[in-house]
PDB file of C-alpha atoms in Angstrom:
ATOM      1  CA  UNK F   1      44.739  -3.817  58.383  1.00 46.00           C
ATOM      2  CA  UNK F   2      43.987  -5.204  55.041  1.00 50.00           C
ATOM      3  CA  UNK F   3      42.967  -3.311  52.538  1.00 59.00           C
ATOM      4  CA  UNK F   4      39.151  -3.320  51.326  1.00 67.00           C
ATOM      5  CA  UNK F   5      38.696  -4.713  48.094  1.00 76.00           C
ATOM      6  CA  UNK F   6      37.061  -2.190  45.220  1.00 78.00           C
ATOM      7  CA  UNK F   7      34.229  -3.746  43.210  1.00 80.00           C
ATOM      8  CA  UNK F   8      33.720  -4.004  39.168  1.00 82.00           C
ATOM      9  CA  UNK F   9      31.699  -0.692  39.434  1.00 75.00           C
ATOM     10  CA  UNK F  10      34.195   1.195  41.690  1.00 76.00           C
ATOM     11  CA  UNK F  11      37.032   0.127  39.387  1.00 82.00           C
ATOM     12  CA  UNK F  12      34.967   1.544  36.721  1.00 82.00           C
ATOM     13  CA  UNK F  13      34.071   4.540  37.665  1.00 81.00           C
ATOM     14  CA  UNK F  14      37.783   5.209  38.931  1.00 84.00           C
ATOM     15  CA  UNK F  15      39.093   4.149  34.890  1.00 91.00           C
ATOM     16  CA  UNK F  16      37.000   6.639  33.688  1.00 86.00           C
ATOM     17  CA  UNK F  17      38.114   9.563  36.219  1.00 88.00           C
ATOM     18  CA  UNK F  18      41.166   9.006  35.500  1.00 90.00           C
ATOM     19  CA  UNK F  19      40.614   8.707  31.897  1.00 92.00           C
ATOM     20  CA  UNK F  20      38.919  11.918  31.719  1.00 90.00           C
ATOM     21  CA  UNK F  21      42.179  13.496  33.025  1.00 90.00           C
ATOM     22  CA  UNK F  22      44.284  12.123  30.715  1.00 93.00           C
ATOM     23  CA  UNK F  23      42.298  13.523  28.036  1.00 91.00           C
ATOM     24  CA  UNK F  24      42.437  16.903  29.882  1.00 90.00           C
ATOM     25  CA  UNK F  25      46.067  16.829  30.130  1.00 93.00           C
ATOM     26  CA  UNK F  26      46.669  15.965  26.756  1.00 92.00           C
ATOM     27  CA  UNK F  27      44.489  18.719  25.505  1.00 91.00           C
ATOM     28  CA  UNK F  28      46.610  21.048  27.938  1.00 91.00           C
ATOM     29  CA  UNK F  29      50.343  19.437  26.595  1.00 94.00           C
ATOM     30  CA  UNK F  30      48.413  20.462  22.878  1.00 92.00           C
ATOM     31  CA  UNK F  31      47.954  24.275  24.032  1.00 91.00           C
ATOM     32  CA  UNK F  32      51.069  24.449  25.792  1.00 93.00           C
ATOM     33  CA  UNK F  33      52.957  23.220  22.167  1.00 92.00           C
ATOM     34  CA  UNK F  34      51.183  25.732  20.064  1.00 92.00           C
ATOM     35  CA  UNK F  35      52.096  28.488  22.700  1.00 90.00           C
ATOM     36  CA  UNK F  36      55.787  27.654  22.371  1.00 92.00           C
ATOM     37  CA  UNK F  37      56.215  27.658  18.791  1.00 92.00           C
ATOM     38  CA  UNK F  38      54.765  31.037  18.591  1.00 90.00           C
ATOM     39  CA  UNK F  39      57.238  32.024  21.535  1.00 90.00           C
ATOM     40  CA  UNK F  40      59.922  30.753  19.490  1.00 90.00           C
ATOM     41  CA  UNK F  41      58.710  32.356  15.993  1.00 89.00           C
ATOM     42  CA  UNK F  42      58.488  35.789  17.969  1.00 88.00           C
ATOM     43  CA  UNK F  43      62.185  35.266  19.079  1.00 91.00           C
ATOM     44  CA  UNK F  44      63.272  34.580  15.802  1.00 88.00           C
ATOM     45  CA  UNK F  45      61.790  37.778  14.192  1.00 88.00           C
ATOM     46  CA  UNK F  46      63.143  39.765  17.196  1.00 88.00           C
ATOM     47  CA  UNK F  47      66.620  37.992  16.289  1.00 87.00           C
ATOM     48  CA  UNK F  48      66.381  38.861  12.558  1.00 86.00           C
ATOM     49  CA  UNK F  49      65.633  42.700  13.425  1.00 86.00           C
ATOM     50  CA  UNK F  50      68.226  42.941  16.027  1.00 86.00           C
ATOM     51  CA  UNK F  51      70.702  41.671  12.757  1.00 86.00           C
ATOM     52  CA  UNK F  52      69.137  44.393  10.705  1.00 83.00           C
ATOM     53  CA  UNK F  53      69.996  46.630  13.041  1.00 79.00           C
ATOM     54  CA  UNK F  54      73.432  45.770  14.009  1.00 79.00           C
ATOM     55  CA  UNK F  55      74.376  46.038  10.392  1.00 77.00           C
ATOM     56  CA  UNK F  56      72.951  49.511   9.670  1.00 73.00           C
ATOM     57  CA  UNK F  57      74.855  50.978  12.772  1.00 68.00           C
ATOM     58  CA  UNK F  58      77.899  49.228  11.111  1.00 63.00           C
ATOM     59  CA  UNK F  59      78.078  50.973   7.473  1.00 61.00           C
ATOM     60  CA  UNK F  60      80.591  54.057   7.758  1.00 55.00           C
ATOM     61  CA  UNK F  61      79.231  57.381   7.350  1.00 52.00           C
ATOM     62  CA  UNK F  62      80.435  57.231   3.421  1.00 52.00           C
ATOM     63  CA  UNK F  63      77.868  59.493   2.087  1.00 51.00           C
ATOM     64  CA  UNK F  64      79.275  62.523   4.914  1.00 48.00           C
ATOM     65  CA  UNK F  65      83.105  62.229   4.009  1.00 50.00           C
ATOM     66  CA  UNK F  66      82.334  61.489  -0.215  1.00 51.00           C
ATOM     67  CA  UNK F  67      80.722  64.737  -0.550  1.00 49.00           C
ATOM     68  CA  UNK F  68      83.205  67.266  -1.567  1.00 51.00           C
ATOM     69  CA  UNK F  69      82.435  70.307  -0.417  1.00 50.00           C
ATOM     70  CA  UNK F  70      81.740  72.970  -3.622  1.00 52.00           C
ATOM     71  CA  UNK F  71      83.612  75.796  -4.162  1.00 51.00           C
ATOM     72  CA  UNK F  72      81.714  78.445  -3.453  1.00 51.00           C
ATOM     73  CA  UNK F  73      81.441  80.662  -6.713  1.00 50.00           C
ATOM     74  CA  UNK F  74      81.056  84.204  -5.958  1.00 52.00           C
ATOM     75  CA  UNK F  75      78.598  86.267  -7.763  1.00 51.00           C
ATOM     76  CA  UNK F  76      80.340  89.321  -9.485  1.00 46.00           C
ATOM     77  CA  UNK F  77      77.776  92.312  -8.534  1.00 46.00           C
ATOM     78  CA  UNK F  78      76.258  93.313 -11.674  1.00 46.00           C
ATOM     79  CA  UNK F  79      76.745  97.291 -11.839  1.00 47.00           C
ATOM     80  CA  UNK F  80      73.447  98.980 -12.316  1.00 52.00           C
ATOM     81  CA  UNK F  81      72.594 101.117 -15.145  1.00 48.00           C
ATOM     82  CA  UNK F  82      72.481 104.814 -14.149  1.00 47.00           C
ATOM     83  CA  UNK F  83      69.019 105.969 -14.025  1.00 52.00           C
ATOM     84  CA  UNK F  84      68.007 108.671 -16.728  1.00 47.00           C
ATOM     85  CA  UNK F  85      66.658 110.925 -14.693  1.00 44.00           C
ATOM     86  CA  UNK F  86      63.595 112.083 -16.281  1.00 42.00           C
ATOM     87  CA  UNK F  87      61.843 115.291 -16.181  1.00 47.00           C
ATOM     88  CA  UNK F  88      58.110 114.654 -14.838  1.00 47.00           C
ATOM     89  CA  UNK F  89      56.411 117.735 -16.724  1.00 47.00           C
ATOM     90  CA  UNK F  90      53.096 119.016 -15.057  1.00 50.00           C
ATOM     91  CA  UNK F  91      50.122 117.156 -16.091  1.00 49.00           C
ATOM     92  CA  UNK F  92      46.945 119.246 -16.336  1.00 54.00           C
ATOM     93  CA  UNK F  93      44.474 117.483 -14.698  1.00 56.00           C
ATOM     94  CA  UNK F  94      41.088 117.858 -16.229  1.00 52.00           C
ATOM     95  CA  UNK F  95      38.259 119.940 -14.697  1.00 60.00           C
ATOM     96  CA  UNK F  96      35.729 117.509 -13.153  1.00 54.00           C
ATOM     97  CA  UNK F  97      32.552 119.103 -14.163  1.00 50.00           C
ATOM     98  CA  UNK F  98      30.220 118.990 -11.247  1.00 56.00           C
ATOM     99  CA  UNK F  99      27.047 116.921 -12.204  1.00 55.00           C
ATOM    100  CA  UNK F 100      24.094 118.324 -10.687  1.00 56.00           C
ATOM    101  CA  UNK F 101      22.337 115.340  -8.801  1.00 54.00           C
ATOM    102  CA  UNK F 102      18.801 114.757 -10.198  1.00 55.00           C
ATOM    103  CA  UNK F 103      15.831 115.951  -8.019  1.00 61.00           C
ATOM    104  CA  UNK F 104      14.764 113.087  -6.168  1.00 57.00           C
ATOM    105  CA  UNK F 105      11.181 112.784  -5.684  1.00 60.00           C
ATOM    106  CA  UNK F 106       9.495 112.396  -2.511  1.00 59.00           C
ATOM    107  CA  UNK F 107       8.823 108.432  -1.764  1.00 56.00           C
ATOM    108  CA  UNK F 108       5.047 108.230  -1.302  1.00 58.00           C
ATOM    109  CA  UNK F 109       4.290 106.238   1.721  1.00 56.00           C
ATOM    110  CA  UNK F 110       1.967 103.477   0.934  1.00 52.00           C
ATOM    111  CA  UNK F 111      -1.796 104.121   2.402  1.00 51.00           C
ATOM    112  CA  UNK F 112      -2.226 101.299   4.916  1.00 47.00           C
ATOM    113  CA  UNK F 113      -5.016  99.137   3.469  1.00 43.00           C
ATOM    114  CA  UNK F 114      -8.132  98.556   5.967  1.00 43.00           C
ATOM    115  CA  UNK F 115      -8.762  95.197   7.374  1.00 39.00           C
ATOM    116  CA  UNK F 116     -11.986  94.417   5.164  1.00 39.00           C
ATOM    117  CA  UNK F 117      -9.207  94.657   2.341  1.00 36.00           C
ATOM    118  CA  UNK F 118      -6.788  92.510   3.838  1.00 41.00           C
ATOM    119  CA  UNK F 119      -9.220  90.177   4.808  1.00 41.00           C
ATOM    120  CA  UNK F 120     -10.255  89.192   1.739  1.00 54.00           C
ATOM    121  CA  UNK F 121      -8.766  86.308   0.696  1.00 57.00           C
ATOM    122  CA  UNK F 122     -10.236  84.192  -2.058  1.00 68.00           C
ATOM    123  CA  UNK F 123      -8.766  80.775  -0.654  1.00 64.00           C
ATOM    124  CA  UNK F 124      -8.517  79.732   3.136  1.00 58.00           C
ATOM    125  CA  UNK F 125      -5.586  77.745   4.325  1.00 59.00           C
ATOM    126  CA  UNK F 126      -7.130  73.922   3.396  1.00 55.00           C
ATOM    127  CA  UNK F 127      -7.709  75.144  -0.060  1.00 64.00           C
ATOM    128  CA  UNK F 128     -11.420  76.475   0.204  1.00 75.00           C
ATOM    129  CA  UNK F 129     -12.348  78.996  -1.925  1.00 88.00           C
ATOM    130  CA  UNK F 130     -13.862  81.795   0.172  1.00 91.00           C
ATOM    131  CA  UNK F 131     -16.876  84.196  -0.514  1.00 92.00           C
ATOM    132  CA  UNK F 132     -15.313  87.666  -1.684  1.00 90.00           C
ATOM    133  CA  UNK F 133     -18.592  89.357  -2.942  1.00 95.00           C
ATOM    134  CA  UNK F 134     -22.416  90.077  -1.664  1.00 95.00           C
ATOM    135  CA  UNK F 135     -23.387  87.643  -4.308  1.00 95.00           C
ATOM    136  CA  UNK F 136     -21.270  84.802  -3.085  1.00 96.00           C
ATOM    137  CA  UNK F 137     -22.356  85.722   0.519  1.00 96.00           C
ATOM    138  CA  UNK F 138     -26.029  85.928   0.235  1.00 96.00           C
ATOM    139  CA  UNK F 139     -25.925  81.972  -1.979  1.00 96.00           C
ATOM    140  CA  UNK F 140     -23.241  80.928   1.014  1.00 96.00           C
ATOM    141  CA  UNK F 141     -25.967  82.122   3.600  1.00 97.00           C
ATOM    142  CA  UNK F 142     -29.076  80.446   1.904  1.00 97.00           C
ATOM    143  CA  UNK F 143     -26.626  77.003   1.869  1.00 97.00           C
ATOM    144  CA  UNK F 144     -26.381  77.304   5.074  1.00 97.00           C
ATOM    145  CA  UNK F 145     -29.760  77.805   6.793  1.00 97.00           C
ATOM    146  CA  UNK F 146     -31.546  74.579   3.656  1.00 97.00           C
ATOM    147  CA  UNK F 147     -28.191  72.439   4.906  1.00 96.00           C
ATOM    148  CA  UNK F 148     -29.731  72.600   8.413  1.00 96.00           C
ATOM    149  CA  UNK F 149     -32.992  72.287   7.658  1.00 97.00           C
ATOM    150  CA  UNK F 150     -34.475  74.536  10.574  1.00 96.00           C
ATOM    151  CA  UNK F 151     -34.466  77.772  11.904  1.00 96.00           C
ATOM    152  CA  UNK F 152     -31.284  79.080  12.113  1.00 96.00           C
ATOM    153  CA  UNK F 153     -29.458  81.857  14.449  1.00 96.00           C
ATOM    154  CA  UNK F 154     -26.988  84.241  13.432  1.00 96.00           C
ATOM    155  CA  UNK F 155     -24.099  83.381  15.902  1.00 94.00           C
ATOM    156  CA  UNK F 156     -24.768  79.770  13.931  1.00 95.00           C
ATOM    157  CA  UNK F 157     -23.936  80.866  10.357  1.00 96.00           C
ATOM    158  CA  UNK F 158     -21.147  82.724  12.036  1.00 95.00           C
ATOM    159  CA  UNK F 159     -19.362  79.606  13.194  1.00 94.00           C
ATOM    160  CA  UNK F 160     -20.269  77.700  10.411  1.00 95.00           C
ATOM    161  CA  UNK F 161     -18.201  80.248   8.139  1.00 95.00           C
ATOM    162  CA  UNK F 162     -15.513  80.574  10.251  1.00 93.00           C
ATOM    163  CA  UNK F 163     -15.422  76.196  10.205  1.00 93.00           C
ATOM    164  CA  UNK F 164     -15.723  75.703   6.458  1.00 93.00           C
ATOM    165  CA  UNK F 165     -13.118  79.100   5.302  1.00 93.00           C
ATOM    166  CA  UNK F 166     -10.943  78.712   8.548  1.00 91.00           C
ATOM    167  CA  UNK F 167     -10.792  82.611   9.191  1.00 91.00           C
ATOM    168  CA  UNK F 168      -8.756  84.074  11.860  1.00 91.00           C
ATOM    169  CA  UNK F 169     -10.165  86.395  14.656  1.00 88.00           C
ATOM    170  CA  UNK F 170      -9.487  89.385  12.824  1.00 90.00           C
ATOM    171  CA  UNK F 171     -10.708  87.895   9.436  1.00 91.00           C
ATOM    172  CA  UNK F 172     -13.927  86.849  10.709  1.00 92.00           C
ATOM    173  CA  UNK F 173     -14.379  90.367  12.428  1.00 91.00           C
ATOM    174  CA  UNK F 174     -14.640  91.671   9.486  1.00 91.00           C
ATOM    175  CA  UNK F 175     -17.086  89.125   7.487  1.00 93.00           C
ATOM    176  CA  UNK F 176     -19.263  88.803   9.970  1.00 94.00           C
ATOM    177  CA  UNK F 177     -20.296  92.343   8.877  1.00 94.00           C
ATOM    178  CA  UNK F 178     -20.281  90.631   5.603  1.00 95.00           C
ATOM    179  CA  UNK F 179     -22.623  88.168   6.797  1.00 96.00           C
ATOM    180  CA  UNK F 180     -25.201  90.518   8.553  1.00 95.00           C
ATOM    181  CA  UNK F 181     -25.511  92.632   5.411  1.00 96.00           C
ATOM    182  CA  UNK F 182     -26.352  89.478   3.630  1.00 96.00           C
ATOM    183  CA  UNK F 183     -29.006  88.332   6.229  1.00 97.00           C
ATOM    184  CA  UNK F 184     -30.643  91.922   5.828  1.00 96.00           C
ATOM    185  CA  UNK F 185     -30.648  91.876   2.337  1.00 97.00           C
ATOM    186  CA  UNK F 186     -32.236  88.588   2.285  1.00 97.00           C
ATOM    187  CA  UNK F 187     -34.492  88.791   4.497  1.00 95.00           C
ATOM    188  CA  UNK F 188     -35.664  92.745   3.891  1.00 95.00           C
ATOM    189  CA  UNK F 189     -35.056  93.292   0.057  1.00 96.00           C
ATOM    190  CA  UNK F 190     -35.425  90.032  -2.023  1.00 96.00           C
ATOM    191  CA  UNK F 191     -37.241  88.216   0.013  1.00 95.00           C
ATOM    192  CA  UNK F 192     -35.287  85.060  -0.036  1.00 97.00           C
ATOM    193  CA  UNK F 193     -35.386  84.482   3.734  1.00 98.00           C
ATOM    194  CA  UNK F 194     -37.879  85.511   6.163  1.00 97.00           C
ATOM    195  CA  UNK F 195     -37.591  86.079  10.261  1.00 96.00           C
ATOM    196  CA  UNK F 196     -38.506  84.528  12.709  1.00 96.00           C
ATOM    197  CA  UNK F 197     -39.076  85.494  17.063  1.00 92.00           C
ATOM    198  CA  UNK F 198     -40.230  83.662  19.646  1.00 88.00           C
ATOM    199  CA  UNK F 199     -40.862  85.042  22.675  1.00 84.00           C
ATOM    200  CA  UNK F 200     -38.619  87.301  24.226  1.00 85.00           C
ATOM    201  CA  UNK F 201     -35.594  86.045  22.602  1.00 87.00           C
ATOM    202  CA  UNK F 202     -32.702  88.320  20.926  1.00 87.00           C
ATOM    203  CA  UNK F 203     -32.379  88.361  17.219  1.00 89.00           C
ATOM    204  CA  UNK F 204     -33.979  86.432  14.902  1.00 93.00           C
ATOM    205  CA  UNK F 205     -34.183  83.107  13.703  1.00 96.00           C
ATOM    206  CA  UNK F 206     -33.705  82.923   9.780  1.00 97.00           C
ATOM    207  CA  UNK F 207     -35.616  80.626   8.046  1.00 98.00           C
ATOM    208  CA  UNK F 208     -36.712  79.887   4.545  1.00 98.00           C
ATOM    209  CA  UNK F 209     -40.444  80.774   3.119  1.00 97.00           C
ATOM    210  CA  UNK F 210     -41.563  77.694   1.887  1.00 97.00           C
ATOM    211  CA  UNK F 211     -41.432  76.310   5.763  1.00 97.00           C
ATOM    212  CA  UNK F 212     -44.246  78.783   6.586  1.00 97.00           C
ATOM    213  CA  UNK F 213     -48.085  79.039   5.451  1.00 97.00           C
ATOM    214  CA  UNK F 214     -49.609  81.391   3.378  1.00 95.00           C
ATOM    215  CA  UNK F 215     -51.061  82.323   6.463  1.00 95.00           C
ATOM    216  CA  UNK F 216     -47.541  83.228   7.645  1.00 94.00           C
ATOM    217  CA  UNK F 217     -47.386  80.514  10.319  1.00 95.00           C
ATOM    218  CA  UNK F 218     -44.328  78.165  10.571  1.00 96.00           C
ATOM    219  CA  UNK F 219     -45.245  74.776  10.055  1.00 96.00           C
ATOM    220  CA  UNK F 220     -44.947  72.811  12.479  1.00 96.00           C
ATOM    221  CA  UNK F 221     -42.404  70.390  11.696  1.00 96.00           C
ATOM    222  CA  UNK F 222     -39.920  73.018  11.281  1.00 96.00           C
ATOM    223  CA  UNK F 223     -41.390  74.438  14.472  1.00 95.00           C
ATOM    224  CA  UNK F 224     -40.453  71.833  16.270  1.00 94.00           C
ATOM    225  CA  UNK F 225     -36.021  71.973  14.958  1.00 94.00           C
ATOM    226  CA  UNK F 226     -35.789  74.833  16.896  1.00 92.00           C
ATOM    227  CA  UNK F 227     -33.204  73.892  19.615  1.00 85.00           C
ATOM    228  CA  UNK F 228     -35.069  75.623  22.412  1.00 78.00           C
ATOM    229  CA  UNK F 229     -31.372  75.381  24.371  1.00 65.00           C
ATOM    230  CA  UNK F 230     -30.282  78.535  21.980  1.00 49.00           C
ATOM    231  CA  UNK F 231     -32.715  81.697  22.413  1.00 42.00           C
TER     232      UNK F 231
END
């Protein structure tokens, strides 16, 4: 059978295949050089160091048979001096007078201070300065109730103390006491707040006088701030 002719593009494509191989190969021949002169420069190093080696087991061991061995010098004994023997004579030891120890006094024990005591701290933990006195109670009460603006409970002054001086439990235990003596004062003695009920409620409402009448009647505008949800 006769063979089928390739066309121009056939021929071409083939050139180019093979081309691309050449190119391959070459690069490959190019590796495979570079690989064998590094074998041969490691062989050469290994050659040198098997030399080095070869010559150092040659050298005789001069430095064992040069050494002459020293005479050995003996050392004469030096004869000791006879010891004098000396006569230790009796040393009087002195009397240790006996010191008598100083009376020690009995250690007080420290009276346990009560908890209004300890509770009184001047400055809360965020740097407040707290009330300490009646004085500084009764304005810190007043503050209070005008900052509100309406009738005002005593549970509410309570939180609102132990918000703005952050008091512990056992801190605020002990000014809420604080705190009710200031109400009574206030309210009883100077006259600086005045009470008010309604209805059957427990406690009072504190309030200042100028949101009442002569007539003693709350006007009604404060009236009407009372949160009817706390009674």
């Amino acid at each position: 059978m006769s063979k089928e002719k390739l066309s121009a593009a056939e021929l071409q494509l083939l050139i180019s295949h093979y081309q691309r191989k050449v190119k391959k190969a070459g690069k490959k021949i190019v590796s495979l050089e570079k690989k064998q002169a590094k074998m041969r420069n490691k062989i050469e190093k290994l050659f040198a160091l098997q030399n080095e080696s070869e010559t150092e087991t040659e050298k005789p061991a001069e430095t064992a048979e040069t050494t002459e061995s020293k005479p050995v010098i003996e050392k004469t004994a030096v004869a000791e001096a006879p010891k004098m023997a000396v006569e230790e004579k009796a040393v009087k030891k002195p009397q240790t007078v006996k010191e008598e120890a100083p009376a020690v006094e009995p250690v007080k024990e420290e009276k346990k201070e009560p908890l209004s005591v300890k509770s009184k701290v001047s400055v809360s933990s965020s740097g407040v300065k707290r009330p300490t006195t009646p004085g500084q109670w009764n304005e810190y009460v007043i503050s209070v109730i005008a900052k509100n603006d309406r009738p005002t409970l005593t549970r509410e002054i309570y939180e609102a103390a132990l918000h703005d001086f952050s008091f512990s439990e056992e801190e605020m235990l002990m000014e809420e006491r604080s705190i009710a003596k200031s109400l009574n004062v206030l309210s009883a003695k100077t006259g600086d707040l005045q009470k008010f009920k309604e209805g059957k409620m427990r406690g009072f409402y504190y309030c200042l006088p100028q949101w009442f009448y002569a007539s003693g009647e709350m006007k009604k505008m404060y009236y009407k701030r009372i949160p009817r949800s706390e009674d």
